[in-house]
PDB file of C-alpha atoms in Angstrom:
ATOM      1  CA  MET A   1      86.674  89.777 115.130  1.00 38.00           C
ATOM      2  CA  PRO A   2      84.391  87.838 116.972  1.00 37.00           C
ATOM      3  CA  ASP A   3      83.879  86.769 120.575  1.00 40.00           C
ATOM      4  CA  SER A   4      85.445  84.274 121.454  1.00 38.00           C
ATOM      5  CA  GLN A   5      83.976  82.717 124.703  1.00 42.00           C
ATOM      6  CA  THR A   6      80.240  80.404 124.632  1.00 39.00           C
ATOM      7  CA  PRO A   7      78.281  81.835 122.214  1.00 43.00           C
ATOM      8  CA  ALA A   8      74.997  83.732 123.575  1.00 46.00           C
ATOM      9  CA  PRO A   9      71.776  82.859 124.441  1.00 46.00           C
ATOM     10  CA  ARG A  10      69.964  84.499 121.191  1.00 44.00           C
ATOM     11  CA  GLY A  11      69.189  88.255 122.058  1.00 47.00           C
ATOM     12  CA  GLY A  12      72.978  88.236 122.306  1.00 51.00           C
ATOM     13  CA  VAL A  13      72.567  89.123 125.147  1.00 61.00           C
ATOM     14  CA  ARG A  14      74.634  86.674 128.492  1.00 80.00           C
ATOM     15  CA  LEU A  15      74.816  86.810 132.558  1.00 71.00           C
ATOM     16  CA  ALA A  16      78.471  87.643 133.415  1.00 73.00           C
ATOM     17  CA  ARG A  17      79.733  84.494 135.390  1.00 79.00           C
ATOM     18  CA  GLY A  18      80.722  85.408 139.489  1.00 68.00           C
ATOM     19  CA  ALA A  19      76.885  87.123 139.444  1.00 64.00           C
ATOM     20  CA  SER A  20      75.703  84.009 141.779  1.00 64.00           C
ATOM     21  CA  PRO A  21      75.551  84.645 144.787  1.00 65.00           C
ATOM     22  CA  TRP A  22      73.752  88.616 144.478  1.00 61.00           C
ATOM     23  CA  LEU A  23      71.973  86.755 141.465  1.00 62.00           C
ATOM     24  CA  LEU A  24      70.235  84.341 143.126  1.00 69.00           C
ATOM     25  CA  PRO A  25      69.247  85.143 146.599  1.00 69.00           C
ATOM     26  CA  THR A  26      68.125  88.040 145.062  1.00 66.00           C
ATOM     27  CA  VAL A  27      65.854  86.616 141.859  1.00 69.00           C
ATOM     28  CA  ALA A  28      64.769  84.203 144.104  1.00 70.00           C
ATOM     29  CA  THR A  29      63.425  86.488 146.734  1.00 71.00           C
ATOM     30  CA  ALA A  30      61.001  88.861 144.102  1.00 65.00           C
ATOM     31  CA  ALA A  31      59.719  85.203 142.719  1.00 70.00           C
ATOM     32  CA  LEU A  32      58.665  83.734 146.587  1.00 69.00           C
ATOM     33  CA  SER A  33      57.236  87.062 146.920  1.00 72.00           C
ATOM     34  CA  LEU A  34      55.527  87.240 143.424  1.00 68.00           C
ATOM     35  CA  VAL A  35      54.034  84.265 144.820  1.00 68.00           C
ATOM     36  CA  ARG A  36      52.392  84.734 148.678  1.00 67.00           C
ATOM     37  CA  ALA A  37      51.636  88.888 146.789  1.00 72.00           C
ATOM     38  CA  ARG A  38      48.550  86.739 144.509  1.00 72.00           C
ATOM     39  CA  ARG A  39      46.775  86.560 148.019  1.00 72.00           C
ATOM     40  CA  SER A  40      48.084  88.468 150.594  1.00 69.00           C
ATOM     41  CA  GLY A  41      49.037  93.182 150.080  1.00 68.00           C
ATOM     42  CA  ARG A  42      51.209  93.043 152.132  1.00 71.00           C
ATOM     43  CA  TRP A  43      53.230  90.253 150.259  1.00 69.00           C
ATOM     44  CA  ALA A  44      52.315  92.993 147.319  1.00 67.00           C
ATOM     45  CA  ALA A  45      53.955  95.356 148.763  1.00 69.00           C
ATOM     46  CA  VAL A  46      56.825  93.406 150.032  1.00 68.00           C
ATOM     47  CA  ALA A  47      56.742  92.342 146.262  1.00 67.00           C
ATOM     48  CA  VAL A  48      57.226  95.581 144.665  1.00 71.00           C
ATOM     49  CA  PRO A  49      61.601  96.429 146.071  1.00 75.00           C
ATOM     50  CA  THR A  50      62.118  92.699 145.135  1.00 72.00           C
ATOM     51  CA  THR A  51      61.204  92.593 141.733  1.00 71.00           C
ATOM     52  CA  ALA A  52      62.659  95.943 140.955  1.00 70.00           C
ATOM     53  CA  LEU A  53      66.067  95.101 142.137  1.00 63.00           C
ATOM     54  CA  ALA A  54      66.325  91.985 140.456  1.00 63.00           C
ATOM     55  CA  ALA A  55      65.366  93.098 137.444  1.00 64.00           C
ATOM     56  CA  GLY A  56      68.729  96.649 138.760  1.00 63.00           C
ATOM     57  CA  MET A  57      70.257  92.335 139.172  1.00 65.00           C
ATOM     58  CA  LEU A  58      70.418  91.107 135.850  1.00 67.00           C
ATOM     59  CA  TRP A  59      70.719  94.691 133.821  1.00 65.00           C
ATOM     60  CA  PHE A  60      74.092  95.453 135.858  1.00 69.00           C
ATOM     61  CA  PHE A  61      75.497  91.263 135.329  1.00 75.00           C
ATOM     62  CA  ARG A  62      73.933  91.812 131.713  1.00 83.00           C
ATOM     63  CA  ASP A  63      77.879  90.334 129.496  1.00 91.00           C
ATOM     64  CA  PRO A  64      76.905  91.256 125.558  1.00 91.00           C
ATOM     65  CA  GLU A  65      78.473  89.889 123.095  1.00 93.00           C
ATOM     66  CA  ARG A  66      81.003  91.650 121.713  1.00 92.00           C
ATOM     67  CA  GLU A  67      83.048  92.461 117.474  1.00 94.00           C
ATOM     68  CA  ILE A  68      86.353  93.018 118.388  1.00 95.00           C
ATOM     69  CA  THR A  69      87.866  95.666 117.566  1.00 91.00           C
ATOM     70  CA  GLN A  70      90.633  95.887 115.594  1.00 86.00           C
ATOM     71  CA  GLY A  71      92.988  97.436 116.387  1.00 90.00           C
ATOM     72  CA  ARG A  72      97.192  97.245 119.040  1.00 94.00           C
ATOM     73  CA  VAL A  73      94.849  98.062 121.996  1.00 97.00           C
ATOM     74  CA  ILE A  74      91.241  97.743 122.767  1.00 97.00           C
ATOM     75  CA  SER A  75      89.743  99.461 125.746  1.00 98.00           C
ATOM     76  CA  PRO A  76      89.680  96.347 128.584  1.00 97.00           C
ATOM     77  CA  ALA A  77      86.018  97.760 130.168  1.00 96.00           C
ATOM     78  CA  ASP A  78      82.518 100.033 129.168  1.00 96.00           C
ATOM     79  CA  GLY A  79      82.797 103.405 130.903  1.00 95.00           C
ATOM     80  CA  VAL A  80      84.552 106.901 130.641  1.00 97.00           C
ATOM     81  CA  VAL A  81      88.027 107.325 130.350  1.00 97.00           C
ATOM     82  CA  GLN A  82      88.816 109.587 134.384  1.00 94.00           C
ATOM     83  CA  SER A  83      92.497 109.974 133.114  1.00 95.00           C
ATOM     84  CA  ILE A  84      95.169 110.025 131.070  1.00 97.00           C
ATOM     85  CA  MET A  85      98.769 110.192 133.418  1.00 96.00           C
ATOM     86  CA  PRO A  86     102.423 110.373 132.270  1.00 96.00           C
ATOM     87  CA  TRP A  87     104.052 107.946 134.199  1.00 94.00           C
ATOM     88  CA  LYS A  88     107.330 107.679 135.442  1.00 92.00           C
ATOM     89  CA  ASP A  89     108.858 104.529 133.681  1.00 94.00           C
ATOM     90  CA  GLY A  90     107.607 106.167 130.963  1.00 95.00           C
ATOM     91  CA  ARG A  91     104.430 104.057 130.886  1.00 97.00           C
ATOM     92  CA  THR A  92     100.911 106.598 130.229  1.00 97.00           C
ATOM     93  CA  ARG A  93      97.947 105.180 132.157  1.00 97.00           C
ATOM     94  CA  VAL A  94      94.703 104.552 131.565  1.00 97.00           C
ATOM     95  CA  ALA A  95      91.796 105.016 133.923  1.00 95.00           C
ATOM     96  CA  ILE A  96      88.006 104.268 132.912  1.00 96.00           C
ATOM     97  CA  PHE A  97      85.840 104.856 135.640  1.00 93.00           C
ATOM     98  CA  MET A  98      83.257 102.463 135.482  1.00 91.00           C
ATOM     99  CA  SER A  99      79.434 103.210 136.455  1.00 87.00           C
ATOM    100  CA  PRO A 100      76.852 100.566 137.794  1.00 82.00           C
ATOM    101  CA  LEU A 101      75.858 101.225 134.734  1.00 85.00           C
ATOM    102  CA  ASN A 102      77.990 100.635 132.943  1.00 90.00           C
ATOM    103  CA  VAL A 103      78.877  96.332 132.025  1.00 91.00           C
ATOM    104  CA  HIS A 104      81.486  94.925 134.387  1.00 89.00           C
ATOM    105  CA  VAL A 105      83.069  92.655 132.471  1.00 93.00           C
ATOM    106  CA  ASN A 106      86.161  92.443 131.216  1.00 96.00           C
ATOM    107  CA  ARG A 107      88.735  92.408 128.373  1.00 97.00           C
ATOM    108  CA  ALA A 108      91.922  91.842 127.502  1.00 98.00           C
ATOM    109  CA  PRO A 109      93.086  94.244 125.663  1.00 97.00           C
ATOM    110  CA  LEU A 110      96.218  92.656 123.820  1.00 97.00           C
ATOM    111  CA  SER A 111      96.312  89.157 122.688  1.00 97.00           C
ATOM    112  CA  GLY A 112      99.603  87.397 125.052  1.00 97.00           C
ATOM    113  CA  THR A 113      99.891  85.435 128.005  1.00 98.00           C
ATOM    114  CA  VAL A 114      99.034  85.811 131.142  1.00 98.00           C
ATOM    115  CA  THR A 115     102.307  85.775 132.851  1.00 98.00           C
ATOM    116  CA  SER A 116     101.174  87.533 136.844  1.00 97.00           C
ATOM    117  CA  VAL A 117      97.284  88.108 137.922  1.00 97.00           C
ATOM    118  CA  GLU A 118      98.134  89.608 141.619  1.00 95.00           C
ATOM    119  CA  HIS A 119      95.632  90.530 144.077  1.00 91.00           C
ATOM    120  CA  VAL A 120      95.901  93.030 146.566  1.00 89.00           C
ATOM    121  CA  PRO A 121      94.548  94.058 148.840  1.00 80.00           C
ATOM    122  CA  GLY A 122      93.208  97.790 150.298  1.00 69.00           C
ATOM    123  CA  GLY A 123      90.201  99.547 151.495  1.00 56.00           C
ATOM    124  CA  PHE A 124      87.107 100.463 149.097  1.00 53.00           C
ATOM    125  CA  VAL A 125      86.887 104.403 148.006  1.00 54.00           C
ATOM    126  CA  PRO A 126      84.644 105.401 145.450  1.00 53.00           C
ATOM    127  CA  ALA A 127      86.790 105.080 142.348  1.00 52.00           C
ATOM    128  CA  PHE A 128      86.336 108.067 140.846  1.00 51.00           C
ATOM    129  CA  ASN A 129      88.315 109.595 143.879  1.00 53.00           C
ATOM    130  CA  LYS A 130      92.019 109.486 143.851  1.00 54.00           C
ATOM    131  CA  GLU A 131      92.744 107.701 147.215  1.00 51.00           C
ATOM    132  CA  SER A 132      91.018 104.521 144.844  1.00 53.00           C
ATOM    133  CA  GLU A 133      93.932 104.049 144.070  1.00 64.00           C
ATOM    134  CA  ASN A 134      94.981 102.006 147.698  1.00 65.00           C
ATOM    135  CA  ASN A 135      91.536 100.073 147.255  1.00 72.00           C
ATOM    136  CA  GLU A 136      91.156  96.374 146.785  1.00 84.00           C
ATOM    137  CA  ARG A 137      92.774  95.970 143.347  1.00 88.00           C
ATOM    138  CA  VAL A 138      94.116  93.199 141.123  1.00 94.00           C
ATOM    139  CA  VAL A 139      96.784  93.218 138.469  1.00 96.00           C
ATOM    140  CA  TRP A 140      97.573  91.783 135.161  1.00 98.00           C
ATOM    141  CA  HIS A 141     100.111  91.415 133.612  1.00 98.00           C
ATOM    142  CA  PHE A 142     100.088  90.231 130.000  1.00 98.00           C
ATOM    143  CA  ASP A 143     103.346  89.492 127.665  1.00 98.00           C
ATOM    144  CA  THR A 144     102.423  90.834 123.962  1.00 97.00           C
ATOM    145  CA  GLU A 145     103.900  91.873 121.181  1.00 96.00           C
ATOM    146  CA  LEU A 146     104.341  95.162 122.266  1.00 96.00           C
ATOM    147  CA  GLY A 147     106.058  93.678 125.787  1.00 96.00           C
ATOM    148  CA  ASP A 148     104.457  93.477 129.014  1.00 97.00           C
ATOM    149  CA  ILE A 149     101.232  95.202 129.188  1.00 97.00           C
ATOM    150  CA  GLU A 150      99.816  95.618 133.269  1.00 98.00           C
ATOM    151  CA  MET A 151      96.395  96.203 133.619  1.00 97.00           C
ATOM    152  CA  VAL A 152      94.090  97.001 136.565  1.00 96.00           C
ATOM    153  CA  GLN A 153      90.634  96.045 138.876  1.00 94.00           C
ATOM    154  CA  ILE A 154      90.581  98.128 140.964  1.00 91.00           C
ATOM    155  CA  ALA A 155      87.647  97.866 143.020  1.00 83.00           C
ATOM    156  CA  GLY A 156      84.873 100.621 144.206  1.00 67.00           C
ATOM    157  CA  ALA A 157      83.281 101.169 147.509  1.00 57.00           C
ATOM    158  CA  VAL A 158      80.543  99.550 146.437  1.00 56.00           C
ATOM    159  CA  ALA A 159      82.199  96.788 144.562  1.00 50.00           C
ATOM    160  CA  ARG A 160      83.937  94.539 147.616  1.00 57.00           C
ATOM    161  CA  ARG A 161      85.184  91.385 144.495  1.00 77.00           C
ATOM    162  CA  ILE A 162      87.058  91.266 141.949  1.00 87.00           C
ATOM    163  CA  VAL A 163      86.241  88.248 140.019  1.00 89.00           C
ATOM    164  CA  PRO A 164      89.404  87.163 137.635  1.00 93.00           C
ATOM    165  CA  TYR A 165      88.623  84.287 134.855  1.00 95.00           C
ATOM    166  CA  ILE A 166      91.776  82.819 133.658  1.00 95.00           C
ATOM    167  CA  PRO A 167      94.906  81.917 135.914  1.00 96.00           C
ATOM    168  CA  GLN A 168      98.466  83.108 135.129  1.00 97.00           C
ATOM    169  CA  GLY A 169      99.666  80.983 132.425  1.00 97.00           C
ATOM    170  CA  THR A 170      96.740  81.384 129.859  1.00 97.00           C
ATOM    171  CA  LYS A 171      96.927  82.244 126.125  1.00 98.00           C
ATOM    172  CA  VAL A 172      94.096  84.133 125.834  1.00 97.00           C
ATOM    173  CA  GLU A 173      92.495  86.602 122.030  1.00 97.00           C
ATOM    174  CA  GLN A 174      92.065  90.680 122.994  1.00 97.00           C
ATOM    175  CA  GLY A 175      88.578  91.050 123.756  1.00 97.00           C
ATOM    176  CA  GLU A 176      88.563  88.062 125.607  1.00 97.00           C
ATOM    177  CA  ARG A 177      86.762  88.023 129.222  1.00 97.00           C
ATOM    178  CA  ILE A 178      89.313  87.798 131.085  1.00 97.00           C
ATOM    179  CA  GLY A 179      87.071  88.953 134.530  1.00 94.00           C
ATOM    180  CA  LEU A 180      84.416  90.904 136.741  1.00 91.00           C
ATOM    181  CA  ILE A 181      84.273  93.009 138.814  1.00 87.00           C
ATOM    182  CA  ARG A 182      81.122  93.634 141.066  1.00 76.00           C
ATOM    183  CA  PHE A 183      79.065  96.805 141.063  1.00 69.00           C
ATOM    184  CA  GLY A 184      81.135 100.296 140.515  1.00 64.00           C
ATOM    185  CA  SER A 185      84.810 100.591 140.194  1.00 84.00           C
ATOM    186  CA  ARG A 186      88.035 101.487 137.824  1.00 91.00           C
ATOM    187  CA  VAL A 187      89.739 100.115 134.832  1.00 95.00           C
ATOM    188  CA  ASP A 188      93.770 100.795 134.601  1.00 96.00           C
ATOM    189  CA  ILE A 189      95.694 100.305 131.413  1.00 97.00           C
ATOM    190  CA  TYR A 190      99.184 100.561 130.927  1.00 97.00           C
ATOM    191  CA  LEU A 191     100.488 101.838 127.301  1.00 97.00           C
ATOM    192  CA  PRO A 192     103.367 101.491 127.394  1.00 96.00           C
ATOM    193  CA  GLU A 193     106.800 103.964 126.490  1.00 95.00           C
ATOM    194  CA  GLY A 194     105.579 105.517 122.932  1.00 93.00           C
ATOM    195  CA  VAL A 195     103.071 104.346 122.053  1.00 95.00           C
ATOM    196  CA  GLU A 196     100.448 107.125 122.575  1.00 95.00           C
ATOM    197  CA  ALA A 197      96.877 107.628 123.696  1.00 96.00           C
ATOM    198  CA  ALA A 198      93.891 107.915 120.588  1.00 96.00           C
ATOM    199  CA  VAL A 199      91.365 108.471 124.057  1.00 97.00           C
ATOM    200  CA  GLU A 200      90.850 112.277 126.048  1.00 97.00           C
ATOM    201  CA  VAL A 201      89.422 112.845 128.757  1.00 97.00           C
ATOM    202  CA  GLY A 202      85.973 112.377 129.527  1.00 97.00           C
ATOM    203  CA  GLN A 203      85.299 109.597 126.602  1.00 98.00           C
ATOM    204  CA  ALA A 204      82.967 107.574 126.322  1.00 97.00           C
ATOM    205  CA  THR A 205      84.863 103.105 126.569  1.00 98.00           C
ATOM    206  CA  THR A 206      83.408  99.259 125.526  1.00 97.00           C
ATOM    207  CA  ALA A 207      85.536  97.341 126.750  1.00 97.00           C
ATOM    208  CA  GLY A 208      86.965  95.233 123.214  1.00 96.00           C
ATOM    209  CA  VAL A 209      86.090  97.979 121.264  1.00 97.00           C
ATOM    210  CA  THR A 210      86.900 101.747 121.746  1.00 97.00           C
ATOM    211  CA  ARG A 211      90.681 101.714 120.802  1.00 97.00           C
ATOM    212  CA  ILE A 212      93.296 103.055 123.386  1.00 96.00           C
ATOM    213  CA  ASP A 213      96.048 103.786 121.582  1.00 95.00           C
ATOM    214  CA  ARG A 214      97.048 105.427 117.912  1.00 91.00           C
ATOM    215  CA  ASP A 215      99.628 104.232 114.818  1.00 81.00           C
TER     216      ASP A 215
END
């Protein structure tokens, strides 16, 4: 199933929504330094790091199109499975660590209706640290064919903003873009009781592509 949102430019990659506050000033500074570098050697020294930073920002905020995998629960995030933990209520939490090199646009793990989008204030310790469970986060709940599915976007040490794309009450398709976490971070998905994880700790995941549950 192809991605349901606006087609990407030629080449299959676009920039993530919510990138502008970081990207525009960086690109503008790089452009200005390149123009002035033609007249001044001092500006040439400035142009090198600013251009590299702008290129890095463009890479970080990439948002490629995906062919969405068929399956009950698919990965909401690009990254590496950090932990798989049984929860007291019978659910299984699959935590996915996202490094700054990963695509940071998150996708709906199932089709359904968004029943809750809750912002929870917190700290900003590194997302791979256990204490990151108390970080700034956004808690999602989806009403799906498997019942209530919880997903949590967790900010990291550098990420200071989680940008939800859709509000409570929205119907989403599996694999649809639902939000962005700026810079390194983590996404947790809670599998309902009786649903077994198909991934392993250390396994790489791709949002919209990697299947999380096992038949």
